[in-house]
Amino acid sequence: MTKVKNLEELVKLRNKLKDKIQVRTITEGNDLVARIRVAMGTCGIASGAKETFEALISEVERLDLKVLITTTGCMGACYAEPTVEVTLPNQEPIIFGEVDSKRAVDIINEYIIKGKLIDGVVPQNYQSI
């Protein structure tokens, strides 16, 4: 942990953390690109959901996308954890399973930005795709 030595460093740290939190608290609007929910039940956390969540936030920040990323409890697909639900505007949500850090980046770059479906869709909503 970094030790804060003066007011200037405290303000810098505050602004840095404020920007990081914005990805999780952005409100919906017409220009919202997507909504992502990461399952953080015990099964998800044990399977690496925290790392998946961090990878999603990092990629969204890197690309400066307007995406809301939140956490939720278990989605009931424990066999496929970590699971991530992605909802694009005016579309049904899709749940991706076994989402590690690499797949999290692929979901953003391939599915959210390009609209291309990638492997790993959890069959619960497979018929609606």
mmCIF file of C-alpha atoms in Angstrom:
data_model
loop_
_atom_site.group_PDB
_atom_site.id
_atom_site.type_symbol
_atom_site.label_atom_id
_atom_site.label_comp_id
_atom_site.label_asym_id
_atom_site.label_seq_id
_atom_site.Cartn_x
_atom_site.Cartn_y
_atom_site.Cartn_z
ATOM 1 C CA MET A 1 0.000 0.000 0.000
ATOM 2 C CA THR A 2 1.276 3.444 -0.938
ATOM 3 C CA LYS A 3 1.778 5.891 1.882
ATOM 4 C CA VAL A 4 0.219 9.301 1.209
ATOM 5 C CA LYS A 5 2.642 12.059 2.193
ATOM 6 C CA ASN A 6 0.781 15.250 1.352
ATOM 7 C CA LEU A 7 -2.520 16.724 0.173
ATOM 8 C CA GLU A 8 -1.487 16.664 -3.508
ATOM 9 C CA GLU A 9 -0.842 12.916 -3.394
ATOM 10 C CA LEU A 10 -4.157 12.385 -1.616
ATOM 11 C CA VAL A 11 -6.040 14.308 -4.337
ATOM 12 C CA LYS A 12 -4.270 12.310 -7.083
ATOM 13 C CA LEU A 13 -5.141 9.035 -5.387
ATOM 14 C CA ARG A 14 -8.757 10.143 -4.919
ATOM 15 C CA ASN A 15 -9.144 11.062 -8.597
ATOM 16 C CA LYS A 16 -7.540 7.822 -9.737
ATOM 17 C CA LEU A 17 -9.900 5.723 -7.605
ATOM 18 C CA LYS A 18 -12.899 7.854 -8.586
ATOM 19 C CA ASP A 19 -12.246 7.116 -12.270
ATOM 20 C CA LYS A 20 -11.965 3.404 -11.505
ATOM 21 C CA ILE A 21 -15.283 3.353 -9.651
ATOM 22 C CA GLN A 22 -17.070 5.180 -12.486
ATOM 23 C CA VAL A 23 -17.157 1.967 -14.577
ATOM 24 C CA ARG A 24 -19.230 0.365 -11.831
ATOM 25 C CA THR A 25 -21.595 3.267 -11.191
ATOM 26 C CA ILE A 26 -22.227 4.733 -14.623
ATOM 27 C CA THR A 27 -25.934 5.323 -15.115
ATOM 28 C CA GLU A 28 -27.842 4.008 -18.069
ATOM 29 C CA GLY A 29 -28.358 6.251 -21.013
ATOM 30 C CA ASN A 30 -28.825 6.179 -24.728
ATOM 31 C CA ASP A 31 -25.100 5.978 -25.335
ATOM 32 C CA LEU A 32 -24.491 3.005 -23.021
ATOM 33 C CA VAL A 33 -22.696 0.361 -25.124
ATOM 34 C CA ALA A 34 -23.472 -2.638 -22.926
ATOM 35 C CA ARG A 35 -24.259 -3.880 -19.447
ATOM 36 C CA ILE A 36 -22.090 -6.643 -17.947
ATOM 37 C CA ARG A 37 -22.853 -8.625 -14.805
ATOM 38 C CA VAL A 38 -20.246 -10.912 -13.295
ATOM 39 C CA ALA A 39 -21.519 -13.729 -11.062
ATOM 40 C CA MET A 40 -19.782 -13.448 -7.700
ATOM 41 C CA GLY A 41 -21.382 -16.279 -5.772
ATOM 42 C CA THR A 42 -19.073 -18.523 -3.802
ATOM 43 C CA CYS A 43 -18.715 -20.821 -6.812
ATOM 44 C CA GLY A 44 -17.810 -17.891 -9.071
ATOM 45 C CA ILE A 45 -15.247 -16.422 -6.694
ATOM 46 C CA ALA A 46 -13.669 -19.853 -6.175
ATOM 47 C CA SER A 47 -13.378 -20.223 -9.962
ATOM 48 C CA GLY A 48 -11.706 -16.857 -10.557
ATOM 49 C CA ALA A 49 -14.570 -14.376 -10.992
ATOM 50 C CA LYS A 50 -12.634 -11.613 -9.236
ATOM 51 C CA GLU A 51 -9.836 -11.844 -11.815
ATOM 52 C CA THR A 52 -12.441 -11.879 -14.592
ATOM 53 C CA PHE A 53 -14.102 -8.800 -13.107
ATOM 54 C CA GLU A 54 -10.760 -6.950 -12.918
ATOM 55 C CA ALA A 55 -9.910 -7.915 -16.518
ATOM 56 C CA LEU A 56 -13.265 -6.576 -17.742
ATOM 57 C CA ILE A 57 -12.778 -3.286 -15.910
ATOM 58 C CA SER A 58 -9.219 -2.903 -17.219
ATOM 59 C CA GLU A 59 -10.245 -3.514 -20.831
ATOM 60 C CA VAL A 60 -13.256 -1.173 -20.642
ATOM 61 C CA GLU A 61 -11.038 1.540 -19.165
ATOM 62 C CA ARG A 62 -8.318 0.933 -21.756
ATOM 63 C CA LEU A 63 -10.805 1.271 -24.617
ATOM 64 C CA ASP A 64 -12.731 4.072 -22.878
ATOM 65 C CA LEU A 65 -16.073 2.368 -23.500
ATOM 66 C CA LYS A 66 -19.305 3.367 -21.820
ATOM 67 C CA VAL A 67 -20.114 -0.014 -20.293
ATOM 68 C CA LEU A 68 -21.745 -0.659 -16.937
ATOM 69 C CA ILE A 69 -20.003 -3.497 -15.070
ATOM 70 C CA THR A 70 -21.586 -4.840 -11.907
ATOM 71 C CA THR A 71 -21.522 -7.988 -9.825
ATOM 72 C CA THR A 72 -24.365 -10.312 -8.950
ATOM 73 C CA GLY A 73 -24.873 -13.531 -7.038
ATOM 74 C CA CYS A 74 -24.780 -17.013 -8.495
ATOM 75 C CA MET A 75 -26.581 -17.302 -11.849
ATOM 76 C CA GLY A 76 -27.190 -21.027 -11.360
ATOM 77 C CA ALA A 77 -24.584 -22.219 -13.835
ATOM 78 C CA CYS A 78 -21.996 -23.275 -11.254
ATOM 79 C CA TYR A 79 -20.527 -25.850 -13.657
ATOM 80 C CA ALA A 80 -19.502 -23.027 -16.008
ATOM 81 C CA GLU A 81 -18.069 -20.492 -13.548
ATOM 82 C CA PRO A 82 -16.916 -17.806 -13.854
ATOM 83 C CA THR A 83 -20.012 -16.655 -15.723
ATOM 84 C CA VAL A 84 -20.643 -13.253 -17.254
ATOM 85 C CA GLU A 85 -23.954 -11.917 -18.536
ATOM 86 C CA VAL A 86 -23.731 -9.357 -21.331
ATOM 87 C CA THR A 87 -26.693 -7.300 -22.439
ATOM 88 C CA LEU A 88 -26.366 -5.198 -25.561
ATOM 89 C CA PRO A 89 -28.952 -2.476 -26.202
ATOM 90 C CA ASN A 90 -32.270 -3.866 -27.480
ATOM 91 C CA GLN A 91 -31.048 -7.485 -27.286
ATOM 92 C CA GLU A 92 -31.643 -10.433 -24.966
ATOM 93 C CA PRO A 93 -28.882 -10.995 -22.397
ATOM 94 C CA ILE A 94 -26.328 -13.706 -23.160
ATOM 95 C CA ILE A 95 -24.429 -15.611 -20.486
ATOM 96 C CA PHE A 96 -20.862 -16.655 -21.237
ATOM 97 C CA GLY A 97 -19.266 -19.414 -19.178
ATOM 98 C CA GLU A 98 -15.721 -20.259 -18.103
ATOM 99 C CA VAL A 99 -14.704 -16.646 -18.609
ATOM 100 C CA ASP A 100 -11.076 -16.174 -17.637
ATOM 101 C CA SER A 101 -9.141 -12.924 -18.140
ATOM 102 C CA LYS A 102 -8.381 -13.686 -21.805
ATOM 103 C CA ARG A 103 -11.971 -14.562 -22.644
ATOM 104 C CA ALA A 104 -13.147 -11.430 -20.813
ATOM 105 C CA VAL A 105 -11.042 -9.339 -23.195
ATOM 106 C CA ASP A 106 -12.402 -11.356 -26.161
ATOM 107 C CA ILE A 107 -15.994 -10.722 -25.056
ATOM 108 C CA ILE A 108 -15.396 -6.982 -25.078
ATOM 109 C CA ASN A 109 -13.435 -6.867 -28.343
ATOM 110 C CA GLU A 110 -15.409 -9.445 -30.330
ATOM 111 C CA TYR A 111 -18.949 -9.490 -28.945
ATOM 112 C CA ILE A 112 -19.502 -5.997 -27.552
ATOM 113 C CA ILE A 113 -17.512 -3.976 -30.098
ATOM 114 C CA LYS A 114 -17.832 -6.110 -33.267
ATOM 115 C CA GLY A 115 -21.110 -7.909 -32.469
ATOM 116 C CA LYS A 116 -19.584 -11.333 -33.240
ATOM 117 C CA LEU A 117 -20.708 -14.186 -31.007
ATOM 118 C CA ILE A 118 -17.829 -16.154 -29.498
ATOM 119 C CA ASP A 119 -17.615 -19.641 -27.991
ATOM 120 C CA GLY A 120 -18.674 -20.224 -24.431
ATOM 121 C CA VAL A 121 -22.369 -19.321 -24.416
ATOM 122 C CA VAL A 122 -24.117 -21.051 -21.533
ATOM 123 C CA PRO A 123 -27.038 -23.096 -22.923
ATOM 124 C CA GLN A 124 -29.684 -21.491 -20.663
ATOM 125 C CA ASN A 125 -30.412 -18.927 -23.316
ATOM 126 C CA TYR A 126 -28.841 -20.671 -26.298
ATOM 127 C CA GLN A 127 -32.178 -21.019 -28.103
ATOM 128 C CA SER A 128 -32.788 -17.266 -28.088
ATOM 129 C CA ILE A 129 -29.561 -16.466 -29.954
#
